[in-house]
Short mmCIF file of C-alpha atoms in Angstrom, two decimals:
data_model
loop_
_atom_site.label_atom_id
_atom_site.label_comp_id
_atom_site.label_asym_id
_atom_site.label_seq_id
_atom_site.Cartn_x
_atom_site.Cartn_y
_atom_site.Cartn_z
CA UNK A 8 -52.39 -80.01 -4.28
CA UNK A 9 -53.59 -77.63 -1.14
CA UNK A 10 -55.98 -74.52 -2.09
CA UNK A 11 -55.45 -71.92 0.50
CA UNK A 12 -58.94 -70.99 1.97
CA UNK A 13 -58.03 -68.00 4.08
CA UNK A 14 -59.19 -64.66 2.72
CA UNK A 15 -56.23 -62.06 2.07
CA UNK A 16 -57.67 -59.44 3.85
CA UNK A 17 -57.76 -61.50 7.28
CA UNK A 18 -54.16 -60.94 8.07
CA UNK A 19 -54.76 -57.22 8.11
CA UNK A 20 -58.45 -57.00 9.66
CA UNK A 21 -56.84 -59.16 12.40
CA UNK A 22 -54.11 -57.17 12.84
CA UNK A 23 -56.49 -53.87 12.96
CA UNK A 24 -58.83 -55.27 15.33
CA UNK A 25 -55.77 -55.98 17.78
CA UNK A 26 -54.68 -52.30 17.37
CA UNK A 27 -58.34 -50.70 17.95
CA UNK A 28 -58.06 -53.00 20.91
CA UNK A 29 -54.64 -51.72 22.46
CA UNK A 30 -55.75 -48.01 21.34
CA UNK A 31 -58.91 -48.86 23.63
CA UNK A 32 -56.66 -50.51 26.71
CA UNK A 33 -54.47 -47.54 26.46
CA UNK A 34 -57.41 -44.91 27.51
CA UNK A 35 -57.53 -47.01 30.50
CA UNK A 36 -54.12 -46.28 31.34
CA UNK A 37 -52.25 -49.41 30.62
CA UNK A 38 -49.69 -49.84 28.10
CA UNK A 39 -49.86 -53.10 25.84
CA UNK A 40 -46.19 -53.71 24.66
CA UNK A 41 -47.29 -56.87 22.45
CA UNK A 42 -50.18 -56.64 20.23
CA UNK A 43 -51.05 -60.51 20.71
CA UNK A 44 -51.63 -59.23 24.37
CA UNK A 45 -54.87 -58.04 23.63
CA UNK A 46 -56.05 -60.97 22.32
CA UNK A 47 -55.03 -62.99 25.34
CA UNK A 48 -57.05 -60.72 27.55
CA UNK A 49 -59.72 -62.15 25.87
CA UNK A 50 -59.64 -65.40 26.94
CA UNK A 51 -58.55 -64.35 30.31
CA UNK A 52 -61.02 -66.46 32.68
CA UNK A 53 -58.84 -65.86 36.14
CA UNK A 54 -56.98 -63.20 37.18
CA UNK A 55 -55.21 -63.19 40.45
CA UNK A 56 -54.50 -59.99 42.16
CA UNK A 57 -52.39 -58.09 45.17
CA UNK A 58 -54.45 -56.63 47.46
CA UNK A 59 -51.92 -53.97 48.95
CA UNK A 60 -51.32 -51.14 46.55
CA UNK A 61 -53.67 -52.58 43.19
CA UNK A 62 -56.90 -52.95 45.37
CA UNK A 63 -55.79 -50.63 48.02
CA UNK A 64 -54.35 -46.80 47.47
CA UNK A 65 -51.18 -48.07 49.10
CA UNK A 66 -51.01 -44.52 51.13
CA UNK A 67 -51.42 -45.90 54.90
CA UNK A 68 -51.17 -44.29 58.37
CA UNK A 69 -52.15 -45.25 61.89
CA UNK A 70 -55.94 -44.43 62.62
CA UNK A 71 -55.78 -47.16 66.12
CA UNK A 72 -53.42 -47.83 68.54
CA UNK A 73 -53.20 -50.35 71.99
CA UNK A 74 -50.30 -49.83 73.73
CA UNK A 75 -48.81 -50.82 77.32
CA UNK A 76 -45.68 -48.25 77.20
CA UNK A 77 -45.60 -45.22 74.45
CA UNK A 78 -41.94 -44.86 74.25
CA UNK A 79 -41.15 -48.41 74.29
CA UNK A 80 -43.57 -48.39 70.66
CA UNK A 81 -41.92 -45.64 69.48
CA UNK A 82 -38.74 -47.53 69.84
CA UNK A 83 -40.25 -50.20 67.52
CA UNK A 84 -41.40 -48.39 65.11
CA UNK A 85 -38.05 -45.91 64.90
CA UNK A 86 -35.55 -49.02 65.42
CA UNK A 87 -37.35 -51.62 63.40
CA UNK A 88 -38.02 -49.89 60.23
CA UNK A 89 -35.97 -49.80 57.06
CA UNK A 90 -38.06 -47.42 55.07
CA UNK A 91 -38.45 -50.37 52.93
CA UNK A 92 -42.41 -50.19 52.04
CA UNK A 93 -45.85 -48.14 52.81
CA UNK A 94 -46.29 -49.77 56.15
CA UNK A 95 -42.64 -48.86 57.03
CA UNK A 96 -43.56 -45.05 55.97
CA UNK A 97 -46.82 -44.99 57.75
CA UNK A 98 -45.15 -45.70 60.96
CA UNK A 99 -42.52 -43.39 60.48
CA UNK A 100 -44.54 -40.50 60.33
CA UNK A 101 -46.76 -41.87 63.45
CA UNK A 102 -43.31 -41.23 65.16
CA UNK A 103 -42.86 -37.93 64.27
CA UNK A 104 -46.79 -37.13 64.40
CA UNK A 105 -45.75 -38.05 68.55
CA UNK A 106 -43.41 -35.20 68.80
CA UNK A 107 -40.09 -37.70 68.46
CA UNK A 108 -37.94 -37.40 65.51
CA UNK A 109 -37.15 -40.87 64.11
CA UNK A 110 -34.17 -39.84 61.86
CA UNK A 111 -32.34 -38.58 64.86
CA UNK A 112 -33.06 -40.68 67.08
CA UNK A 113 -31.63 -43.49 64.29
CA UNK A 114 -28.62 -41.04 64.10
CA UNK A 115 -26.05 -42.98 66.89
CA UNK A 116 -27.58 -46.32 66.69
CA UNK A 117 -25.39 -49.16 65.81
CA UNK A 118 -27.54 -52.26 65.14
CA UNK A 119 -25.75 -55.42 66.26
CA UNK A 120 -28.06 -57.92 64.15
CA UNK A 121 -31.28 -57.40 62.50
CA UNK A 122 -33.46 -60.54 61.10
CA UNK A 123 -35.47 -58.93 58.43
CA UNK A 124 -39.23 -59.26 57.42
CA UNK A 125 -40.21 -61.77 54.87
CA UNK A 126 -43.58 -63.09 53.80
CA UNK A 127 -42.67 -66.68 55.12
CA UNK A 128 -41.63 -66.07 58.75
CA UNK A 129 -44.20 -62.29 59.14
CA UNK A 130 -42.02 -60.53 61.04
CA UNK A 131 -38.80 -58.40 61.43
CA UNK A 132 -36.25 -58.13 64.58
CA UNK A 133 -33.23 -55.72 65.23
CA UNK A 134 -30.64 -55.75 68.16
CA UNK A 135 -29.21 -52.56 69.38
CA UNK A 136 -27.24 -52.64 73.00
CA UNK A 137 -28.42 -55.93 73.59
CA UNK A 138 -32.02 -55.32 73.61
CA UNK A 139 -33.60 -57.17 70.79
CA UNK A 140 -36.67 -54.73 69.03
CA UNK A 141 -39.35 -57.15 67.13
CA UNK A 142 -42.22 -55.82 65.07
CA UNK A 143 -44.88 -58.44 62.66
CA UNK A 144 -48.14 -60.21 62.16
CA UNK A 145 -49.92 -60.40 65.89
CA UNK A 146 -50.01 -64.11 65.69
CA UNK A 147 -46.56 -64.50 65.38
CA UNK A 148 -45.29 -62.06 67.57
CA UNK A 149 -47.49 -63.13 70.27
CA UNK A 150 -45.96 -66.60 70.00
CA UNK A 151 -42.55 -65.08 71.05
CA UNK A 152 -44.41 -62.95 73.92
CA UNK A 153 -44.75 -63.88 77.82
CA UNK A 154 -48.53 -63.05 78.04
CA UNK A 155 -50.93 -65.36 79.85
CA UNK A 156 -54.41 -66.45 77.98
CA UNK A 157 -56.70 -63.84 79.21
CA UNK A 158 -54.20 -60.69 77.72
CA UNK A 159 -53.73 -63.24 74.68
CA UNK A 160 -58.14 -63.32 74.46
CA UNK A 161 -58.38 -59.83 74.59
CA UNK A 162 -55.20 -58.96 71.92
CA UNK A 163 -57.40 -61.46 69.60
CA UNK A 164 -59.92 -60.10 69.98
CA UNK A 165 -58.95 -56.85 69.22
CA UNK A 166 -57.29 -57.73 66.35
CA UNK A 167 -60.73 -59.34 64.44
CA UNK A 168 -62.50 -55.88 65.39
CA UNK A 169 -59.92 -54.07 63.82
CA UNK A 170 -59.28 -55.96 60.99
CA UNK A 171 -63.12 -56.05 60.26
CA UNK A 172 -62.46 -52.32 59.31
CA UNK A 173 -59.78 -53.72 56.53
CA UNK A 174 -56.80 -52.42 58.85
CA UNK A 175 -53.38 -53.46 58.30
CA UNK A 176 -52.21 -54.76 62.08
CA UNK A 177 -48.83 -54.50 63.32
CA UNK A 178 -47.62 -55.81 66.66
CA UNK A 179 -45.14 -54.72 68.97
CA UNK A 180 -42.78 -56.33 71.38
CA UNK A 181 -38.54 -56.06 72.75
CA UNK A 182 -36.62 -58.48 75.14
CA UNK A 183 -33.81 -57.05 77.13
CA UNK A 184 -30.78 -59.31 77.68
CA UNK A 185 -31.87 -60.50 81.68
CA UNK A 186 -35.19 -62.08 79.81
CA UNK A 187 -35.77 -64.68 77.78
CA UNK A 188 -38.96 -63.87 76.57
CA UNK A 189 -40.16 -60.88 74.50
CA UNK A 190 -42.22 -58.07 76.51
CA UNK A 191 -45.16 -57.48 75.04
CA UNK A 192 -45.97 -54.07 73.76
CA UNK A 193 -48.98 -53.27 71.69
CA UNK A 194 -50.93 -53.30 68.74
CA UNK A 195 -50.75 -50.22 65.72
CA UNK A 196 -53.72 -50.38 63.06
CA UNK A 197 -52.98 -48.99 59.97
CA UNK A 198 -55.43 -47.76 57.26
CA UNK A 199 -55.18 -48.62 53.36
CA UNK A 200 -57.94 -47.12 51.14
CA UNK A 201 -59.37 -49.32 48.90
CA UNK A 202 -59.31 -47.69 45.58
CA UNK A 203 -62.25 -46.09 44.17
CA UNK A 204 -64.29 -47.53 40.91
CA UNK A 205 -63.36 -51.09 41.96
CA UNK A 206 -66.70 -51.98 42.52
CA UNK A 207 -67.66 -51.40 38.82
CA UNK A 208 -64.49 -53.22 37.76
CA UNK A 209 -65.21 -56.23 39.53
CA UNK A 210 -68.57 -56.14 38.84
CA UNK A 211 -67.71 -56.10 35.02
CA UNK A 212 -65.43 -59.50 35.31
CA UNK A 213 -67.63 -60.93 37.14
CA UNK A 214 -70.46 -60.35 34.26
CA UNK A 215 -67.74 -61.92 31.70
CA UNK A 216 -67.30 -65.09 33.82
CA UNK A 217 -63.73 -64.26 35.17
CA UNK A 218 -63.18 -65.42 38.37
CA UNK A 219 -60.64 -63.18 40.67
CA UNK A 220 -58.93 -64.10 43.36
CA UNK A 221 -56.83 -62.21 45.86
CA UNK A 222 -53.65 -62.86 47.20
CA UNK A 223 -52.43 -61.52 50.20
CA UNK A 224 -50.25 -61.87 52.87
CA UNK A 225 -52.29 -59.92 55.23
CA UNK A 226 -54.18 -60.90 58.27
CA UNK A 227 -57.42 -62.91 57.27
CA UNK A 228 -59.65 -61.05 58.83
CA UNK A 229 -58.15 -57.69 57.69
CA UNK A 230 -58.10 -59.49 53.37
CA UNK A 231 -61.88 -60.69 54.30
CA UNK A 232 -62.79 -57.34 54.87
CA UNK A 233 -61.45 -55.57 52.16
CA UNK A 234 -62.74 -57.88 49.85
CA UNK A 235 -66.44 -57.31 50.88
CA UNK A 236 -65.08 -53.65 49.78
CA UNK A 237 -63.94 -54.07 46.53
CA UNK A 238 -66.85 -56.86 45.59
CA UNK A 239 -69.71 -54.86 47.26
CA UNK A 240 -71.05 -58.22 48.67
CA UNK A 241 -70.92 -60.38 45.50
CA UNK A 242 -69.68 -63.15 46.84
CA UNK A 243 -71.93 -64.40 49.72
CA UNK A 244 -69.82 -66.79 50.83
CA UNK A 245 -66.46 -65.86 50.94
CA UNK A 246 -63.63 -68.57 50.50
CA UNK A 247 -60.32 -67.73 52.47
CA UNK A 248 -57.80 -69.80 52.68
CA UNK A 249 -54.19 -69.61 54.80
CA UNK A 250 -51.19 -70.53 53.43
CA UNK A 251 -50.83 -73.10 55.90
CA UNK A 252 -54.15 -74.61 55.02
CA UNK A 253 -52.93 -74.47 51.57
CA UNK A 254 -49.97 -76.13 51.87
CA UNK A 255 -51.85 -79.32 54.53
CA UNK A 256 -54.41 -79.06 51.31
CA UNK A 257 -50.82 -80.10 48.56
CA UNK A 258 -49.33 -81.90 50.72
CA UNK A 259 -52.25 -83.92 51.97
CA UNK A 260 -52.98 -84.37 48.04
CA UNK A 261 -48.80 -85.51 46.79
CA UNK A 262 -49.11 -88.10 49.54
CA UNK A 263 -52.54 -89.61 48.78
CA UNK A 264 -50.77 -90.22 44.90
CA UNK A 265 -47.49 -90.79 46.50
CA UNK A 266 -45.54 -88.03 45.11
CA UNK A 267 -44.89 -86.42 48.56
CA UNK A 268 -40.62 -87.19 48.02
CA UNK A 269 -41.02 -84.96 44.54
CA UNK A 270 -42.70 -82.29 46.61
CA UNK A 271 -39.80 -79.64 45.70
CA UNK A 272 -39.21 -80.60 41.91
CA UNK A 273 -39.38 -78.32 39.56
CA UNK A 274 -41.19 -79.38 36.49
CA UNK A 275 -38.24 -80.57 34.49
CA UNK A 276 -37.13 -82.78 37.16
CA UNK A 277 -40.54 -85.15 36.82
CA UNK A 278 -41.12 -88.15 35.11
CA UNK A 279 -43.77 -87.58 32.18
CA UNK A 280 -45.89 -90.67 34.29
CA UNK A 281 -45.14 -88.15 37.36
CA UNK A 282 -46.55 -85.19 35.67
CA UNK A 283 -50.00 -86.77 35.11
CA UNK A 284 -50.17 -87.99 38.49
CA UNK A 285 -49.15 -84.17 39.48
CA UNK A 286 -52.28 -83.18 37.25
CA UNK A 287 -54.38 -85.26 39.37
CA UNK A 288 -53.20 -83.85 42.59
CA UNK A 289 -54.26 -80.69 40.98
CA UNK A 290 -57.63 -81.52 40.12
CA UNK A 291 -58.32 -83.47 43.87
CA UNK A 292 -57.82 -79.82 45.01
CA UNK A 293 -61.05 -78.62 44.75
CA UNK A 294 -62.76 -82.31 45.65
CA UNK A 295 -64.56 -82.88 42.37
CA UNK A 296 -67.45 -85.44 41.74
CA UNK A 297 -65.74 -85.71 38.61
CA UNK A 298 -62.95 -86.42 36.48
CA UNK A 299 -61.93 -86.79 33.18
CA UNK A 300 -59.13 -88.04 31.69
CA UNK A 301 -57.67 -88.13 27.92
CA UNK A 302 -55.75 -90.87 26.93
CA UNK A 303 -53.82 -91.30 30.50
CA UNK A 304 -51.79 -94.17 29.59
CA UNK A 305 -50.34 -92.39 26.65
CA UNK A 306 -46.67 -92.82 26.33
CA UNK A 307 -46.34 -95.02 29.53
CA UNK A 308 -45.09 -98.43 29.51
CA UNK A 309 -46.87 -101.35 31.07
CA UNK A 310 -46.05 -101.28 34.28
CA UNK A 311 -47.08 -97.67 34.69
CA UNK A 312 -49.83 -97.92 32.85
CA UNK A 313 -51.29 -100.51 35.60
CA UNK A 314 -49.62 -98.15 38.41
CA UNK A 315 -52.25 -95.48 36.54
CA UNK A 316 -55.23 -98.15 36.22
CA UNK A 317 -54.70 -99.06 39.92
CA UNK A 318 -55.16 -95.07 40.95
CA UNK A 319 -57.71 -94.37 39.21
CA UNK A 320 -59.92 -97.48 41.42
CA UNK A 321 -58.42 -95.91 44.14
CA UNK A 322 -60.09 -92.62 43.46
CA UNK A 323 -63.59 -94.51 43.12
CA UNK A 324 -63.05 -96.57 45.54
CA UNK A 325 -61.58 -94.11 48.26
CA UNK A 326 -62.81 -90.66 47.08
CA UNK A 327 -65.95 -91.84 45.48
CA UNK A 328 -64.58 -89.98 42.41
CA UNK A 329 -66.48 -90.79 38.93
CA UNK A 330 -63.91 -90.66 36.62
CA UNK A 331 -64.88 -90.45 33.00
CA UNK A 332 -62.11 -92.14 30.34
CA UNK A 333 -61.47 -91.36 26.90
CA UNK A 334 -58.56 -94.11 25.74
CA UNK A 335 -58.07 -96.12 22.51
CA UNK A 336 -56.37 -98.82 25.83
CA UNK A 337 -59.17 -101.28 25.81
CA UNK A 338 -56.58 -103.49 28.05
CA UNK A 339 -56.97 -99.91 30.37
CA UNK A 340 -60.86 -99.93 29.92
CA UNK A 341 -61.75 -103.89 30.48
CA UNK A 342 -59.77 -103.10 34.00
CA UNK A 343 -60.77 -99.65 35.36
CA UNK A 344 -64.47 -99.31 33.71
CA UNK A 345 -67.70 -100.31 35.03
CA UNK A 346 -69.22 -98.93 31.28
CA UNK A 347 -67.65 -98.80 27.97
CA UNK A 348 -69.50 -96.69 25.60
CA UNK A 349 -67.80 -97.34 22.08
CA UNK A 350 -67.93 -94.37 19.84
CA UNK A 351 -67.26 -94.87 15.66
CA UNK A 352 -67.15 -91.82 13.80
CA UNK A 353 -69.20 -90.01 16.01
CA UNK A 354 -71.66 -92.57 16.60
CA UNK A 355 -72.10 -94.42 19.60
CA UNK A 356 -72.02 -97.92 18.37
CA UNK A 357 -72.33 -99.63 21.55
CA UNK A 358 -72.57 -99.06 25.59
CA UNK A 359 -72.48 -101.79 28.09
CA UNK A 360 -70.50 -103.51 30.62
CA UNK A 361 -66.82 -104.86 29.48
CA UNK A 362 -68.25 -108.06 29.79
CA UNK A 363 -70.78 -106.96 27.18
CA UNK A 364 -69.06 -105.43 24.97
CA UNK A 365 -66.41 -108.79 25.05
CA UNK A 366 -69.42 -110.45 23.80
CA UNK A 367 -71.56 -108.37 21.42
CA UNK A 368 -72.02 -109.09 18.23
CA UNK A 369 -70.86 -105.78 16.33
CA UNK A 370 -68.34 -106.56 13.87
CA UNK A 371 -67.02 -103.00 14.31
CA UNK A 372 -66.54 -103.03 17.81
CA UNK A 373 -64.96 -107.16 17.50
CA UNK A 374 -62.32 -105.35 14.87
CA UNK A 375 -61.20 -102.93 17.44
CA UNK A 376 -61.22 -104.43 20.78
CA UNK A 377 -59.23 -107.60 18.94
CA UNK A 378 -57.26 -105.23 17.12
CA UNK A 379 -57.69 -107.19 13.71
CA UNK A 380 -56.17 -105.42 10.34
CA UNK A 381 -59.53 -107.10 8.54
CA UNK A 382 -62.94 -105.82 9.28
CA UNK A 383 -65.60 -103.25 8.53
CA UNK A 384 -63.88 -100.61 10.17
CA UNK A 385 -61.96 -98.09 7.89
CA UNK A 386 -58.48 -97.79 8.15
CA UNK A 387 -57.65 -95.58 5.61
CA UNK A 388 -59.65 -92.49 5.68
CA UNK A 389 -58.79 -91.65 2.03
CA UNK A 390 -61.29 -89.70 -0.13
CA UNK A 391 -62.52 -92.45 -2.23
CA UNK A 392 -62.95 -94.94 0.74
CA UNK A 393 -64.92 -91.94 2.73
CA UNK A 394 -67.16 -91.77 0.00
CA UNK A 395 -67.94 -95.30 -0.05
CA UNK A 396 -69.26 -95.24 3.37
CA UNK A 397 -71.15 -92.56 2.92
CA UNK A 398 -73.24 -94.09 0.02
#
């Protein structure tokens, strides 16, 4: 028979502490829909955040402009623009802040083809009478550009000054039909506000231990900036990464465990031998001194249980990785450990070498590594055999 040990009030304390808690969210402005949300944000030890319109205002115009030809920009901007998001906004009102009116001079356009912006290829393009009209990230547009390296230099350069302020760059460039490069027009800078009282915010998770990390598909230099903002020089060094360093970093990672053919997979596609190898590659991410692993040959049969042995030298070997090992596999251990340390009911009974521990003279340790049904060890863990043990 099973006596309940779980006070009847707990049910409803719980449930009033998670209420207080969502009463005390919502004075911050945010709605909590579920009340088991608030005890999730808890245990919250990472959040990951936008940068453009949760760190920053999200209200943006041009403050900086360098420009070869003033109408041919104004072009850009007009032609290229969907009214799609803020930056789209902010240069249609830099238009009309030029004395041109962009809605009628979209009025009689017919575009012929238009490649739109996306977050993988950082730029948009639109074709009206033949002349092609490109707007996007500087170091993509100036790949399509005919520029020579000292008007590259100085463009670069102009970009990290700017961007040092936390502006938003946009660059500028069109190709008639007789060329078959893109002219190169100019640079726009456009302002964001950071958000005030995000200082104190991040100054609060960073006192709880939460690590944040912003993701952005702005310019580097431009995110590096506005992170000094928002952290008020917390974080002396600051870690920023590309999303072409981060995929060298995955890719570099699937191949060293040979998984580099599963790349695309989603989850349900993998092989439960393939997901622990995936939760390697995850770990080697951040190039630890350490690993540890729980029971890793669990549920694998023999042959990929040596195919997991056999990796794990590698990683010492290679990556001069310690890896720490808790398995009940002593075929696993005699082959992958340099020390066994045999713990017995949360004693450690023995520590040595696998050649020591082959030979020691513990009849507990014998029982197990032998796997015999007969020994000291205790099976059963029933009530009246625990209490034998300990008297």
């Amino acid at each position: 028979m099973a006596v309940s040990a779980i006070p009847e009030g707990l049910t409803i304390s719980l449930t009033v502490i998670l209420s207080l808690g969502m009463q005390r969210i919502l004075k911050k402005k945010a709605l909590v829909r579920r009340l088991v949300a608030a005890e999730a944000l808890g245990s919250v030890t990472v959040i990951a955040t936008d940068k453009t319109g949760t760190l920053t205002e999200g209200i943006m115009r041009v403050t900086e402009t360098q420009i070869k030809n003033l109408d041919d920009a104004l072009d850009v901007a007009c032609y290229a623009n969907n009214l799609d998001d803020p930056i789209e906004f902010a240069l249609w009102d830099w238009v009309s802040k030029n004395n041109v009116d962009p809605e009628a001079r979209n009025k009689h356009i017919l575009r012929q083809k238009e490649v739109p912006f996306d977050s993988i290829n950082k730029y948009m393009s639109v074709t009206i009478d033949h002349t092609t009209y490109l707007k996007g990230a500087p170091e993509v547009v100036l790949k399509f550009a005919k520029i020579t390296g000292s008007e590259k230099k100085k463009i670069l350069d102009q970009v990290a000054e700017w961007s040092k302020k936390g502006l938003r760059i946009i660059a500028f460039a069109k190709k008639s039909p007789k060329h078959t490069k893109y002219t190169w027009i100019g640079l726009i800078a456009i302002e964001d506000p950071v958000r005030k009282g995000l200082v104190k915010v991040f100054e609060d998770c960073f006192r709880a231990g939460i690590r944040v990390v912003m993701i952005t598909g702005d310019y580097i230099g431009t995110a590096e900036a506005v992170w000094r903002q928002v952290t008020n020089g917390h974080d002396r060094e600051i870690i920023a990464v590309t999303g072409e360093e981060l995929d060298k970093i995955v890719t570099e990672k699937l191949k060293w465990l040979d998984l580099l053919p599963a790349k695309d997979n989603l989850p349900s596609d993998i092989s439960g031998g393939m997901k622990k190898r995936v939760g390697i590659a995850r770990a080697l991410t951040s190039n630890p001194e350490i690993l540890l692993y729980d029971e890793p040959t669990s549920g694998l049969d023999p042959v990929l249980s040596n195919v997991f042995n056999e990796l794990i030298l590698r990683l010492q070997k290679e990556l001069k990785v310690t890896s720490i090992v808790v398995t009940h596999d002593m075929e696993s251990a005699f082959k992958i450990a340099n020390r066994i340390s045999f713990i017995y009911e949360g004693v450690v009974l023995f520590c040595g070498s696998p050649e020591e521990i082959k030979s020691t003279n513990n009849e507990i340790v014998q029982q197990f590594i032998n796997g015999r049904t007969k020994g000291p060890m205790i099976l059963d863990h029933s009530e009246e055999e625990l209490k034998k043990q300990k008297h």
